[in-house]
Amino acid sequence: MSSAQPAISAQNISHRYGDRLALDGVTFRVDQGEIYGLLGPNGGGKTTLFHLLSTLMPIQSGTANIGGYDVASQSEQVRSVIGVTFQSPSLDAKLRVIENMRHHGRLYGLSGTDLSRRIDEQLHRLGVADRARDTVGTLSGGLKRRVEIAKGLLHSPRILLLDEPSTGLDPGARHDLWTYLRKLREESRVTVLVTTHLMEEAEHCDRLGILDRGKLVIEGTPDELRATVGGDTLMVSGSDLESLAGKITEQFGVKPILIDGKLRIEHPRGHELLRDLIAAFPDDIRAVTFGKPSLEDVFIHHTGHHFWDEVAVPGAKKKKGARHE
């Protein structure tokens, strides 16, 4: 960990919505020039934390510092050094793309030829220069997202805060976005904080923090996180899984976890265990899948539940498929 002043730091951040604890003592730091991802399912607290760091909501408990400024007491200075792309649209649909860009630039004191140059540069980089004269309301969701990101980069911020930046982008545009973010990091030492629920997007980050139900459960590089899983992963399906789990523990000394209607087993030599399981319990096992640890395996390993399990909200009635942030 670098000893230099971090670009972003959060210490023991907690936040409540009434009786619900949305963030619970979250602590992390992002070093200068780093791309840091907050990975978690919807309802895990990512957007709440994002809104606190971007000064949209007051910090209830804990402290945060961005670019050397205290988020609670120096919010104006914080806003001067960050570029923000929110998950919710912030473009005026009735204005043209270039009009949205101009109004945003003027908020940061930009004008004249300098503003025009910056607008042209960012629209070209995000692949929407040919739509500059189009009304925003006529654009597809993906094109609107590109304009949102271009707008956030207009004033050349030192720190970028991106909330689910790939929303609405096709795979090609997503690839281009991450190529550009890495270029910004390498050429200008821009620091990037990304929230995401996409495993493939998280793989692009230098480091990740996994946020689940308001808690930061683990941090590290993608490779470091995968290394915390106990080897290969097996997913076993069968008719009587509770009984089968007991048999597996008794014979092989491993303890399966029942998740999503299957037994999940971690083992350093999973291919050998797979063979032995089928040989030992041919009548109890219906199917087995084998894989190397993924970031979803990391999430399950450290939280004990599936990535998309419903988040319980105190005092709220359960609704199938409902998620809360």
PDB file of C-alpha atoms in Angstrom:
ATOM      1  CA  MET A   1       0.000   0.000   0.000  1.00  0.00           C
ATOM      2  CA  SER A   2       1.338   3.406  -0.965  1.00  0.00           C
ATOM      3  CA  SER A   3       2.342   5.764   1.864  1.00  0.00           C
ATOM      4  CA  ALA A   4       1.460   8.839  -0.242  1.00  0.00           C
ATOM      5  CA  GLN A   5      -1.780  10.661   0.383  1.00  0.00           C
ATOM      6  CA  PRO A   6      -4.582   8.627  -1.221  1.00  0.00           C
ATOM      7  CA  ALA A   7      -6.781  10.146  -3.892  1.00  0.00           C
ATOM      8  CA  ILE A   8      -9.851   8.842  -2.042  1.00  0.00           C
ATOM      9  CA  SER A   9     -10.189   7.579   1.502  1.00  0.00           C
ATOM     10  CA  ALA A  10     -13.199   6.535   3.557  1.00  0.00           C
ATOM     11  CA  GLN A  11     -13.062   5.771   7.255  1.00  0.00           C
ATOM     12  CA  ASN A  12     -15.859   3.938   9.052  1.00  0.00           C
ATOM     13  CA  ILE A  13     -18.646   5.298   6.835  1.00  0.00           C
ATOM     14  CA  SER A  14     -22.152   4.314   8.003  1.00  0.00           C
ATOM     15  CA  HIS A  15     -25.515   5.463   6.687  1.00  0.00           C
ATOM     16  CA  ARG A  16     -29.128   4.736   7.596  1.00  0.00           C
ATOM     17  CA  TYR A  17     -32.440   5.111   5.841  1.00  0.00           C
ATOM     18  CA  GLY A  18     -34.799   5.037   8.789  1.00  0.00           C
ATOM     19  CA  ASP A  19     -34.373   1.629  10.427  1.00  0.00           C
ATOM     20  CA  ARG A  20     -32.294   0.208   7.584  1.00  0.00           C
ATOM     21  CA  LEU A  21     -28.502   0.282   7.856  1.00  0.00           C
ATOM     22  CA  ALA A  22     -27.396   0.790   4.240  1.00  0.00           C
ATOM     23  CA  LEU A  23     -23.671   1.174   5.014  1.00  0.00           C
ATOM     24  CA  ASP A  24     -21.969  -0.346   8.016  1.00  0.00           C
ATOM     25  CA  GLY A  25     -18.501   0.955   8.893  1.00  0.00           C
ATOM     26  CA  VAL A  26     -17.076   1.000   5.357  1.00  0.00           C
ATOM     27  CA  THR A  27     -13.340   1.771   5.227  1.00  0.00           C
ATOM     28  CA  PHE A  28     -11.126   1.792   2.129  1.00  0.00           C
ATOM     29  CA  ARG A  29      -8.629   3.905   0.183  1.00  0.00           C
ATOM     30  CA  VAL A  30      -7.889   4.496  -3.479  1.00  0.00           C
ATOM     31  CA  ASP A  31      -4.330   5.468  -4.363  1.00  0.00           C
ATOM     32  CA  GLN A  32      -3.503   8.139  -6.901  1.00  0.00           C
ATOM     33  CA  GLY A  33      -3.654   6.849 -10.470  1.00  0.00           C
ATOM     34  CA  GLU A  34      -5.500   3.681  -9.452  1.00  0.00           C
ATOM     35  CA  ILE A  35      -8.649   2.186 -10.950  1.00  0.00           C
ATOM     36  CA  TYR A  36     -10.645   0.892  -7.984  1.00  0.00           C
ATOM     37  CA  GLY A  37     -13.926  -0.987  -8.281  1.00  0.00           C
ATOM     38  CA  LEU A  38     -16.726  -1.391  -5.765  1.00  0.00           C
ATOM     39  CA  LEU A  39     -18.316  -4.697  -6.762  1.00  0.00           C
ATOM     40  CA  GLY A  40     -21.628  -5.883  -5.407  1.00  0.00           C
ATOM     41  CA  PRO A  41     -25.234  -6.722  -6.226  1.00  0.00           C
ATOM     42  CA  ASN A  42     -27.971  -4.123  -6.387  1.00  0.00           C
ATOM     43  CA  GLY A  43     -28.942  -3.375  -2.808  1.00  0.00           C
ATOM     44  CA  GLY A  44     -25.419  -3.831  -1.470  1.00  0.00           C
ATOM     45  CA  GLY A  45     -24.866  -0.139  -0.729  1.00  0.00           C
ATOM     46  CA  LYS A  46     -22.817   0.920  -3.766  1.00  0.00           C
ATOM     47  CA  THR A  47     -25.038   3.781  -4.888  1.00  0.00           C
ATOM     48  CA  THR A  48     -25.464   5.096  -1.351  1.00  0.00           C
ATOM     49  CA  LEU A  49     -21.690   5.238  -0.940  1.00  0.00           C
ATOM     50  CA  PHE A  50     -21.361   6.851  -4.371  1.00  0.00           C
ATOM     51  CA  HIS A  51     -23.846   9.571  -3.458  1.00  0.00           C
ATOM     52  CA  LEU A  52     -21.984  10.302  -0.224  1.00  0.00           C
ATOM     53  CA  LEU A  53     -18.600  10.566  -1.945  1.00  0.00           C
ATOM     54  CA  SER A  54     -19.989  12.772  -4.719  1.00  0.00           C
ATOM     55  CA  THR A  55     -21.421  15.167  -2.066  1.00  0.00           C
ATOM     56  CA  LEU A  56     -25.062  14.522  -3.017  1.00  0.00           C
ATOM     57  CA  MET A  57     -25.913  13.385   0.514  1.00  0.00           C
ATOM     58  CA  PRO A  58     -24.430  14.405   3.876  1.00  0.00           C
ATOM     59  CA  ILE A  59     -22.241  11.904   5.692  1.00  0.00           C
ATOM     60  CA  GLN A  60     -24.020  10.680   8.814  1.00  0.00           C
ATOM     61  CA  SER A  61     -21.132   8.803  10.410  1.00  0.00           C
ATOM     62  CA  GLY A  62     -17.449   8.465   9.574  1.00  0.00           C
ATOM     63  CA  THR A  63     -15.168  10.581   7.403  1.00  0.00           C
ATOM     64  CA  ALA A  64     -14.220  10.749   3.708  1.00  0.00           C
ATOM     65  CA  ASN A  65     -11.484  12.633   1.906  1.00  0.00           C
ATOM     66  CA  ILE A  66     -11.181  13.171  -1.864  1.00  0.00           C
ATOM     67  CA  GLY A  67      -8.251  14.920  -3.537  1.00  0.00           C
ATOM     68  CA  GLY A  68      -7.042  16.201  -0.181  1.00  0.00           C
ATOM     69  CA  TYR A  69     -10.401  17.720   0.745  1.00  0.00           C
ATOM     70  CA  ASP A  70     -12.841  16.642   3.438  1.00  0.00           C
ATOM     71  CA  VAL A  71     -16.111  15.610   1.811  1.00  0.00           C
ATOM     72  CA  ALA A  72     -18.268  16.882   4.683  1.00  0.00           C
ATOM     73  CA  SER A  73     -16.684  20.309   5.280  1.00  0.00           C
ATOM     74  CA  GLN A  74     -15.090  21.082   1.885  1.00  0.00           C
ATOM     75  CA  SER A  75     -17.714  19.828  -0.546  1.00  0.00           C
ATOM     76  CA  GLU A  76     -17.220  22.710  -3.003  1.00  0.00           C
ATOM     77  CA  GLN A  77     -13.514  21.920  -3.338  1.00  0.00           C
ATOM     78  CA  VAL A  78     -14.312  18.219  -3.718  1.00  0.00           C
ATOM     79  CA  ARG A  79     -16.680  18.972  -6.597  1.00  0.00           C
ATOM     80  CA  SER A  80     -13.935  20.968  -8.338  1.00  0.00           C
ATOM     81  CA  VAL A  81     -11.597  17.948  -8.596  1.00  0.00           C
ATOM     82  CA  ILE A  82     -14.054  15.172  -9.445  1.00  0.00           C
ATOM     83  CA  GLY A  83     -15.864  14.161 -12.591  1.00  0.00           C
ATOM     84  CA  VAL A  84     -19.079  12.247 -11.985  1.00  0.00           C
ATOM     85  CA  THR A  85     -21.228   9.957 -14.088  1.00  0.00           C
ATOM     86  CA  PHE A  86     -24.376   8.891 -12.267  1.00  0.00           C
ATOM     87  CA  GLN A  87     -26.371   5.741 -12.888  1.00  0.00           C
ATOM     88  CA  SER A  88     -29.498   7.864 -13.384  1.00  0.00           C
ATOM     89  CA  PRO A  89     -29.601  10.060 -16.518  1.00  0.00           C
ATOM     90  CA  SER A  90     -28.548  13.694 -16.056  1.00  0.00           C
ATOM     91  CA  LEU A  91     -28.870  14.965 -19.633  1.00  0.00           C
ATOM     92  CA  ASP A  92     -31.603  17.363 -20.741  1.00  0.00           C
ATOM     93  CA  ALA A  93     -33.472  15.344 -23.371  1.00  0.00           C
ATOM     94  CA  LYS A  94     -34.850  18.465 -25.071  1.00  0.00           C
ATOM     95  CA  LEU A  95     -31.435  19.988 -25.725  1.00  0.00           C
ATOM     96  CA  ARG A  96     -28.871  18.969 -28.307  1.00  0.00           C
ATOM     97  CA  VAL A  97     -25.806  17.006 -27.270  1.00  0.00           C
ATOM     98  CA  ILE A  98     -23.506  19.986 -27.757  1.00  0.00           C
ATOM     99  CA  GLU A  99     -25.865  22.234 -25.755  1.00  0.00           C
ATOM    100  CA  ASN A 100     -25.754  19.823 -22.818  1.00  0.00           C
ATOM    101  CA  MET A 101     -21.959  19.838 -23.012  1.00  0.00           C
ATOM    102  CA  ARG A 102     -21.729  23.632 -23.200  1.00  0.00           C
ATOM    103  CA  HIS A 103     -23.994  24.186 -20.193  1.00  0.00           C
ATOM    104  CA  HIS A 104     -22.006  21.676 -18.155  1.00  0.00           C
ATOM    105  CA  GLY A 105     -18.686  23.256 -19.141  1.00  0.00           C
ATOM    106  CA  ARG A 106     -19.851  26.719 -18.149  1.00  0.00           C
ATOM    107  CA  LEU A 107     -20.659  25.433 -14.667  1.00  0.00           C
ATOM    108  CA  TYR A 108     -16.926  24.774 -14.344  1.00  0.00           C
ATOM    109  CA  GLY A 109     -15.930  28.195 -15.693  1.00  0.00           C
ATOM    110  CA  LEU A 110     -15.057  26.990 -19.187  1.00  0.00           C
ATOM    111  CA  SER A 111     -15.872  29.117 -22.214  1.00  0.00           C
ATOM    112  CA  GLY A 112     -14.852  30.159 -25.711  1.00  0.00           C
ATOM    113  CA  THR A 113     -12.440  28.189 -27.846  1.00  0.00           C
ATOM    114  CA  ASP A 114     -11.145  26.194 -24.870  1.00  0.00           C
ATOM    115  CA  LEU A 115     -14.628  24.873 -24.131  1.00  0.00           C
ATOM    116  CA  SER A 116     -15.280  24.100 -27.805  1.00  0.00           C
ATOM    117  CA  ARG A 117     -11.982  22.225 -28.067  1.00  0.00           C
ATOM    118  CA  ARG A 118     -12.719  20.147 -24.971  1.00  0.00           C
ATOM    119  CA  ILE A 119     -16.217  19.295 -26.182  1.00  0.00           C
ATOM    120  CA  ASP A 120     -14.913  18.196 -29.559  1.00  0.00           C
ATOM    121  CA  GLU A 121     -12.139  16.129 -27.951  1.00  0.00           C
ATOM    122  CA  GLN A 122     -14.391  14.268 -25.533  1.00  0.00           C
ATOM    123  CA  LEU A 123     -17.166  13.596 -28.042  1.00  0.00           C
ATOM    124  CA  HIS A 124     -14.584  12.150 -30.444  1.00  0.00           C
ATOM    125  CA  ARG A 125     -13.030   9.991 -27.715  1.00  0.00           C
ATOM    126  CA  LEU A 126     -16.422   8.574 -26.767  1.00  0.00           C
ATOM    127  CA  GLY A 127     -17.444   8.041 -30.389  1.00  0.00           C
ATOM    128  CA  VAL A 128     -20.384  10.455 -30.480  1.00  0.00           C
ATOM    129  CA  ALA A 129     -18.917  13.453 -32.316  1.00  0.00           C
ATOM    130  CA  ASP A 130     -21.236  12.826 -35.266  1.00  0.00           C
ATOM    131  CA  ARG A 131     -24.254  13.201 -32.958  1.00  0.00           C
ATOM    132  CA  ALA A 132     -23.252  16.575 -31.495  1.00  0.00           C
ATOM    133  CA  ARG A 133     -26.161  18.366 -33.189  1.00  0.00           C
ATOM    134  CA  ASP A 134     -28.749  15.705 -32.385  1.00  0.00           C
ATOM    135  CA  THR A 135     -31.380  16.224 -29.707  1.00  0.00           C
ATOM    136  CA  VAL A 136     -30.546  13.992 -26.737  1.00  0.00           C
ATOM    137  CA  GLY A 137     -34.066  12.569 -26.656  1.00  0.00           C
ATOM    138  CA  THR A 138     -33.535  10.985 -30.075  1.00  0.00           C
ATOM    139  CA  LEU A 139     -30.453   9.017 -29.007  1.00  0.00           C
ATOM    140  CA  SER A 140     -30.371   5.368 -27.981  1.00  0.00           C
ATOM    141  CA  GLY A 141     -29.632   4.468 -24.377  1.00  0.00           C
ATOM    142  CA  GLY A 142     -26.055   3.526 -25.201  1.00  0.00           C
ATOM    143  CA  LEU A 143     -25.351   6.790 -27.015  1.00  0.00           C
ATOM    144  CA  LYS A 144     -26.825   8.783 -24.135  1.00  0.00           C
ATOM    145  CA  ARG A 145     -24.491   6.928 -21.792  1.00  0.00           C
ATOM    146  CA  ARG A 146     -21.472   7.876 -23.872  1.00  0.00           C
ATOM    147  CA  VAL A 147     -22.524  11.532 -23.779  1.00  0.00           C
ATOM    148  CA  GLU A 148     -22.943  11.306 -19.985  1.00  0.00           C
ATOM    149  CA  ILE A 149     -19.369  10.050 -19.637  1.00  0.00           C
ATOM    150  CA  ALA A 150     -18.003  12.666 -22.062  1.00  0.00           C
ATOM    151  CA  LYS A 151     -19.727  15.372 -20.011  1.00  0.00           C
ATOM    152  CA  GLY A 152     -18.138  14.105 -16.791  1.00  0.00           C
ATOM    153  CA  LEU A 153     -14.671  14.298 -18.365  1.00  0.00           C
ATOM    154  CA  LEU A 154     -15.114  17.763 -19.866  1.00  0.00           C
ATOM    155  CA  HIS A 155     -13.281  19.733 -17.133  1.00  0.00           C
ATOM    156  CA  SER A 156     -10.300  17.309 -17.002  1.00  0.00           C
ATOM    157  CA  PRO A 157     -10.931  16.089 -13.449  1.00  0.00           C
ATOM    158  CA  ARG A 158      -8.158  14.460 -11.395  1.00  0.00           C
ATOM    159  CA  ILE A 159     -10.606  11.906  -9.999  1.00  0.00           C
ATOM    160  CA  LEU A 160     -13.464  10.151 -11.790  1.00  0.00           C
ATOM    161  CA  LEU A 161     -16.457   8.701  -9.957  1.00  0.00           C
ATOM    162  CA  LEU A 162     -18.427   6.390 -12.252  1.00  0.00           C
ATOM    163  CA  ASP A 163     -21.640   4.725 -11.054  1.00  0.00           C
ATOM    164  CA  GLU A 164     -22.324   1.641 -13.212  1.00  0.00           C
ATOM    165  CA  PRO A 165     -20.667   3.297 -16.248  1.00  0.00           C
ATOM    166  CA  SER A 166     -21.395   0.447 -18.670  1.00  0.00           C
ATOM    167  CA  THR A 167     -25.164   0.709 -18.283  1.00  0.00           C
ATOM    168  CA  GLY A 168     -26.683   0.661 -21.767  1.00  0.00           C
ATOM    169  CA  LEU A 169     -23.375   0.129 -23.568  1.00  0.00           C
ATOM    170  CA  ASP A 170     -22.889  -2.698 -26.040  1.00  0.00           C
ATOM    171  CA  PRO A 171     -19.777  -4.915 -25.612  1.00  0.00           C
ATOM    172  CA  GLY A 172     -17.774  -2.922 -28.167  1.00  0.00           C
ATOM    173  CA  ALA A 173     -18.537   0.411 -26.513  1.00  0.00           C
ATOM    174  CA  ARG A 174     -17.790  -1.106 -23.103  1.00  0.00           C
ATOM    175  CA  HIS A 175     -14.379  -2.249 -24.341  1.00  0.00           C
ATOM    176  CA  ASP A 176     -13.659   1.212 -25.761  1.00  0.00           C
ATOM    177  CA  LEU A 177     -14.647   2.848 -22.474  1.00  0.00           C
ATOM    178  CA  TRP A 178     -12.220   0.748 -20.466  1.00  0.00           C
ATOM    179  CA  THR A 179      -9.451   1.304 -23.007  1.00  0.00           C
ATOM    180  CA  TYR A 180      -9.980   5.041 -22.575  1.00  0.00           C
ATOM    181  CA  LEU A 181     -10.050   4.826 -18.756  1.00  0.00           C
ATOM    182  CA  ARG A 182      -6.735   2.963 -18.738  1.00  0.00           C
ATOM    183  CA  LYS A 183      -5.285   5.538 -21.123  1.00  0.00           C
ATOM    184  CA  LEU A 184      -6.389   8.347 -18.797  1.00  0.00           C
ATOM    185  CA  ARG A 185      -4.751   6.559 -15.876  1.00  0.00           C
ATOM    186  CA  GLU A 186      -1.494   5.925 -17.715  1.00  0.00           C
ATOM    187  CA  GLU A 187      -1.113   9.315 -19.418  1.00  0.00           C
ATOM    188  CA  SER A 188      -2.622  11.691 -16.855  1.00  0.00           C
ATOM    189  CA  ARG A 189      -2.577   9.725 -13.576  1.00  0.00           C
ATOM    190  CA  VAL A 190      -6.340  10.149 -13.327  1.00  0.00           C
ATOM    191  CA  THR A 191      -7.819   8.145 -10.451  1.00  0.00           C
ATOM    192  CA  VAL A 192     -11.010   6.190 -11.172  1.00  0.00           C
ATOM    193  CA  LEU A 193     -13.588   4.838  -8.723  1.00  0.00           C
ATOM    194  CA  VAL A 194     -16.172   2.584 -10.372  1.00  0.00           C
ATOM    195  CA  THR A 195     -19.235   0.920  -8.912  1.00  0.00           C
ATOM    196  CA  THR A 196     -20.415  -2.158 -10.778  1.00  0.00           C
ATOM    197  CA  HIS A 197     -22.413  -5.361 -10.522  1.00  0.00           C
ATOM    198  CA  LEU A 198     -20.730  -6.804 -13.628  1.00  0.00           C
ATOM    199  CA  MET A 199     -18.027  -9.388 -12.972  1.00  0.00           C
ATOM    200  CA  GLU A 200     -16.420  -8.818 -16.379  1.00  0.00           C
ATOM    201  CA  GLU A 201     -16.182  -5.095 -15.694  1.00  0.00           C
ATOM    202  CA  ALA A 202     -14.644  -5.712 -12.277  1.00  0.00           C
ATOM    203  CA  GLU A 203     -11.836  -7.681 -13.943  1.00  0.00           C
ATOM    204  CA  HIS A 204     -10.558  -4.422 -15.495  1.00  0.00           C
ATOM    205  CA  CYS A 205      -9.915  -2.799 -12.100  1.00  0.00           C
ATOM    206  CA  ASP A 206      -6.512  -2.619 -10.411  1.00  0.00           C
ATOM    207  CA  ARG A 207      -8.142  -3.409  -7.078  1.00  0.00           C
ATOM    208  CA  LEU A 208     -11.636  -4.319  -5.929  1.00  0.00           C
ATOM    209  CA  GLY A 209     -13.679  -3.988  -2.786  1.00  0.00           C
ATOM    210  CA  ILE A 210     -16.626  -6.360  -2.503  1.00  0.00           C
ATOM    211  CA  LEU A 211     -19.579  -4.575  -0.938  1.00  0.00           C
ATOM    212  CA  ASP A 212     -22.455  -6.673   0.363  1.00  0.00           C
ATOM    213  CA  ARG A 213     -25.401  -5.584   2.482  1.00  0.00           C
ATOM    214  CA  GLY A 214     -23.610  -2.456   3.607  1.00  0.00           C
ATOM    215  CA  LYS A 215     -20.299  -4.083   4.534  1.00  0.00           C
ATOM    216  CA  LEU A 216     -16.992  -4.127   2.686  1.00  0.00           C
ATOM    217  CA  VAL A 217     -16.222  -7.818   3.035  1.00  0.00           C
ATOM    218  CA  ILE A 218     -12.817  -8.043   1.289  1.00  0.00           C
ATOM    219  CA  GLU A 219     -10.385  -6.026  -0.845  1.00  0.00           C
ATOM    220  CA  GLY A 220      -7.605  -6.911  -3.264  1.00  0.00           C
ATOM    221  CA  THR A 221      -6.615  -7.322  -6.887  1.00  0.00           C
ATOM    222  CA  PRO A 222      -8.826  -9.686  -8.894  1.00  0.00           C
ATOM    223  CA  ASP A 223      -6.082 -12.349  -8.731  1.00  0.00           C
ATOM    224  CA  GLU A 224      -5.617 -11.880  -4.977  1.00  0.00           C
ATOM    225  CA  LEU A 225      -9.354 -12.250  -4.412  1.00  0.00           C
ATOM    226  CA  ARG A 226      -9.574 -15.432  -6.476  1.00  0.00           C
ATOM    227  CA  ALA A 227      -6.640 -16.841  -4.502  1.00  0.00           C
ATOM    228  CA  THR A 228      -8.700 -16.632  -1.287  1.00  0.00           C
ATOM    229  CA  VAL A 229     -11.024 -19.347  -2.598  1.00  0.00           C
ATOM    230  CA  GLY A 230      -9.921 -22.827  -1.564  1.00  0.00           C
ATOM    231  CA  GLY A 231      -9.015 -24.127  -5.000  1.00  0.00           C
ATOM    232  CA  ASP A 232     -11.407 -25.369  -7.684  1.00  0.00           C
ATOM    233  CA  THR A 233     -15.169 -25.193  -7.259  1.00  0.00           C
ATOM    234  CA  LEU A 234     -17.657 -28.014  -7.774  1.00  0.00           C
ATOM    235  CA  MET A 235     -21.428 -27.588  -7.956  1.00  0.00           C
ATOM    236  CA  VAL A 236     -23.262 -30.842  -7.221  1.00  0.00           C
ATOM    237  CA  SER A 237     -26.960 -31.468  -7.853  1.00  0.00           C
ATOM    238  CA  GLY A 238     -28.933 -34.466  -6.604  1.00  0.00           C
ATOM    239  CA  SER A 239     -32.166 -35.620  -5.034  1.00  0.00           C
ATOM    240  CA  ASP A 240     -31.323 -35.523  -1.293  1.00  0.00           C
ATOM    241  CA  LEU A 241     -28.631 -32.890  -0.911  1.00  0.00           C
ATOM    242  CA  GLU A 242     -28.632 -32.675   2.884  1.00  0.00           C
ATOM    243  CA  SER A 243     -27.968 -36.398   3.181  1.00  0.00           C
ATOM    244  CA  LEU A 244     -25.399 -36.263   0.401  1.00  0.00           C
ATOM    245  CA  ALA A 245     -23.576 -33.380   2.092  1.00  0.00           C
ATOM    246  CA  GLY A 246     -23.187 -35.455   5.248  1.00  0.00           C
ATOM    247  CA  LYS A 247     -21.842 -38.413   3.290  1.00  0.00           C
ATOM    248  CA  ILE A 248     -19.327 -36.238   1.450  1.00  0.00           C
ATOM    249  CA  THR A 249     -18.067 -34.695   4.685  1.00  0.00           C
ATOM    250  CA  GLU A 250     -17.744 -38.093   6.341  1.00  0.00           C
ATOM    251  CA  GLN A 251     -15.872 -39.736   3.466  1.00  0.00           C
ATOM    252  CA  PHE A 252     -13.764 -36.888   2.071  1.00  0.00           C
ATOM    253  CA  GLY A 253     -13.400 -34.442   4.957  1.00  0.00           C
ATOM    254  CA  VAL A 254     -14.827 -31.471   3.033  1.00  0.00           C
ATOM    255  CA  LYS A 255     -17.903 -29.501   3.999  1.00  0.00           C
ATOM    256  CA  PRO A 256     -20.257 -28.624   1.119  1.00  0.00           C
ATOM    257  CA  ILE A 257     -22.399 -25.491   1.304  1.00  0.00           C
ATOM    258  CA  LEU A 258     -25.994 -25.604   0.053  1.00  0.00           C
ATOM    259  CA  ILE A 259     -26.508 -22.640  -2.291  1.00  0.00           C
ATOM    260  CA  ASP A 260     -29.236 -22.127  -4.869  1.00  0.00           C
ATOM    261  CA  GLY A 261     -30.386 -25.770  -4.784  1.00  0.00           C
ATOM    262  CA  LYS A 262     -26.880 -27.217  -5.230  1.00  0.00           C
ATOM    263  CA  LEU A 263     -23.970 -28.301  -3.082  1.00  0.00           C
ATOM    264  CA  ARG A 264     -20.941 -26.046  -3.539  1.00  0.00           C
ATOM    265  CA  ILE A 265     -17.535 -27.535  -2.724  1.00  0.00           C
ATOM    266  CA  GLU A 266     -14.108 -25.888  -2.765  1.00  0.00           C
ATOM    267  CA  HIS A 267     -11.117 -28.177  -3.183  1.00  0.00           C
ATOM    268  CA  PRO A 268      -7.486 -27.629  -4.265  1.00  0.00           C
ATOM    269  CA  ARG A 269      -7.671 -30.626  -6.643  1.00  0.00           C
ATOM    270  CA  GLY A 270     -11.240 -30.413  -7.756  1.00  0.00           C
ATOM    271  CA  HIS A 271     -10.830 -32.613 -10.842  1.00  0.00           C
ATOM    272  CA  GLU A 272      -9.732 -35.513  -8.638  1.00  0.00           C
ATOM    273  CA  LEU A 273     -12.546 -34.965  -6.149  1.00  0.00           C
ATOM    274  CA  LEU A 274     -15.057 -34.855  -9.006  1.00  0.00           C
ATOM    275  CA  ARG A 275     -13.925 -38.299 -10.138  1.00  0.00           C
ATOM    276  CA  ASP A 276     -14.040 -39.684  -6.598  1.00  0.00           C
ATOM    277  CA  LEU A 277     -17.494 -38.228  -5.863  1.00  0.00           C
ATOM    278  CA  ILE A 278     -19.041 -39.846  -8.905  1.00  0.00           C
ATOM    279  CA  ALA A 279     -17.388 -43.148  -8.069  1.00  0.00           C
ATOM    280  CA  ALA A 280     -18.495 -43.021  -4.414  1.00  0.00           C
ATOM    281  CA  PHE A 281     -22.079 -41.779  -4.857  1.00  0.00           C
ATOM    282  CA  PRO A 282     -23.289 -42.697  -8.366  1.00  0.00           C
ATOM    283  CA  ASP A 283     -26.919 -43.024  -7.250  1.00  0.00           C
ATOM    284  CA  ASP A 284     -26.999 -39.793  -5.227  1.00  0.00           C
ATOM    285  CA  ILE A 285     -25.460 -37.403  -7.763  1.00  0.00           C
ATOM    286  CA  ARG A 286     -27.418 -36.178 -10.761  1.00  0.00           C
ATOM    287  CA  ALA A 287     -24.817 -33.765 -12.167  1.00  0.00           C
ATOM    288  CA  VAL A 288     -21.532 -32.030 -11.263  1.00  0.00           C
ATOM    289  CA  THR A 289     -20.026 -28.897 -12.776  1.00  0.00           C
ATOM    290  CA  PHE A 290     -16.361 -27.999 -12.361  1.00  0.00           C
ATOM    291  CA  GLY A 291     -14.651 -24.635 -12.640  1.00  0.00           C
ATOM    292  CA  LYS A 292     -11.714 -22.501 -11.605  1.00  0.00           C
ATOM    293  CA  PRO A 293     -12.483 -19.761  -9.035  1.00  0.00           C
ATOM    294  CA  SER A 294     -14.294 -16.732 -10.425  1.00  0.00           C
ATOM    295  CA  LEU A 295     -15.129 -13.421  -8.781  1.00  0.00           C
ATOM    296  CA  GLU A 296     -18.618 -14.764  -8.142  1.00  0.00           C
ATOM    297  CA  ASP A 297     -17.022 -17.693  -6.309  1.00  0.00           C
ATOM    298  CA  VAL A 298     -15.105 -15.132  -4.246  1.00  0.00           C
ATOM    299  CA  PHE A 299     -18.357 -13.376  -3.397  1.00  0.00           C
ATOM    300  CA  ILE A 300     -20.050 -16.616  -2.348  1.00  0.00           C
ATOM    301  CA  HIS A 301     -17.002 -17.726  -0.367  1.00  0.00           C
ATOM    302  CA  HIS A 302     -16.900 -14.534   1.713  1.00  0.00           C
ATOM    303  CA  THR A 303     -20.628 -13.830   2.087  1.00  0.00           C
ATOM    304  CA  GLY A 304     -22.137 -17.308   2.201  1.00  0.00           C
ATOM    305  CA  HIS A 305     -24.825 -16.503  -0.346  1.00  0.00           C
ATOM    306  CA  HIS A 306     -25.346 -16.129  -4.074  1.00  0.00           C
ATOM    307  CA  PHE A 307     -24.491 -12.806  -5.746  1.00  0.00           C
ATOM    308  CA  TRP A 308     -28.106 -12.081  -6.651  1.00  0.00           C
ATOM    309  CA  ASP A 309     -29.793 -13.259  -3.420  1.00  0.00           C
ATOM    310  CA  GLU A 310     -32.523 -10.876  -2.315  1.00  0.00           C
ATOM    311  CA  VAL A 311     -31.403  -8.267   0.211  1.00  0.00           C
ATOM    312  CA  ALA A 312     -33.467  -8.215   3.387  1.00  0.00           C
ATOM    313  CA  VAL A 313     -34.764  -4.782   4.360  1.00  0.00           C
ATOM    314  CA  PRO A 314     -35.924  -4.432   7.980  1.00  0.00           C
ATOM    315  CA  GLY A 315     -39.576  -3.546   8.193  1.00  0.00           C
ATOM    316  CA  ALA A 316     -40.260  -4.138   4.523  1.00  0.00           C
ATOM    317  CA  LYS A 317     -42.441  -6.861   3.034  1.00  0.00           C
ATOM    318  CA  LYS A 318     -40.626  -9.336   0.873  1.00  0.00           C
ATOM    319  CA  LYS A 319     -41.310  -9.077  -2.838  1.00  0.00           C
ATOM    320  CA  LYS A 320     -40.014 -11.593  -5.278  1.00  0.00           C
ATOM    321  CA  GLY A 321     -37.270 -10.040  -7.368  1.00  0.00           C
ATOM    322  CA  ALA A 322     -37.305  -6.763  -5.401  1.00  0.00           C
ATOM    323  CA  ARG A 323     -33.922  -5.172  -4.778  1.00  0.00           C
ATOM    324  CA  HIS A 324     -32.967  -2.154  -2.725  1.00  0.00           C
ATOM    325  CA  GLU A 325     -29.972   0.135  -2.825  1.00  0.00           C
TER     326      GLU A 325
END
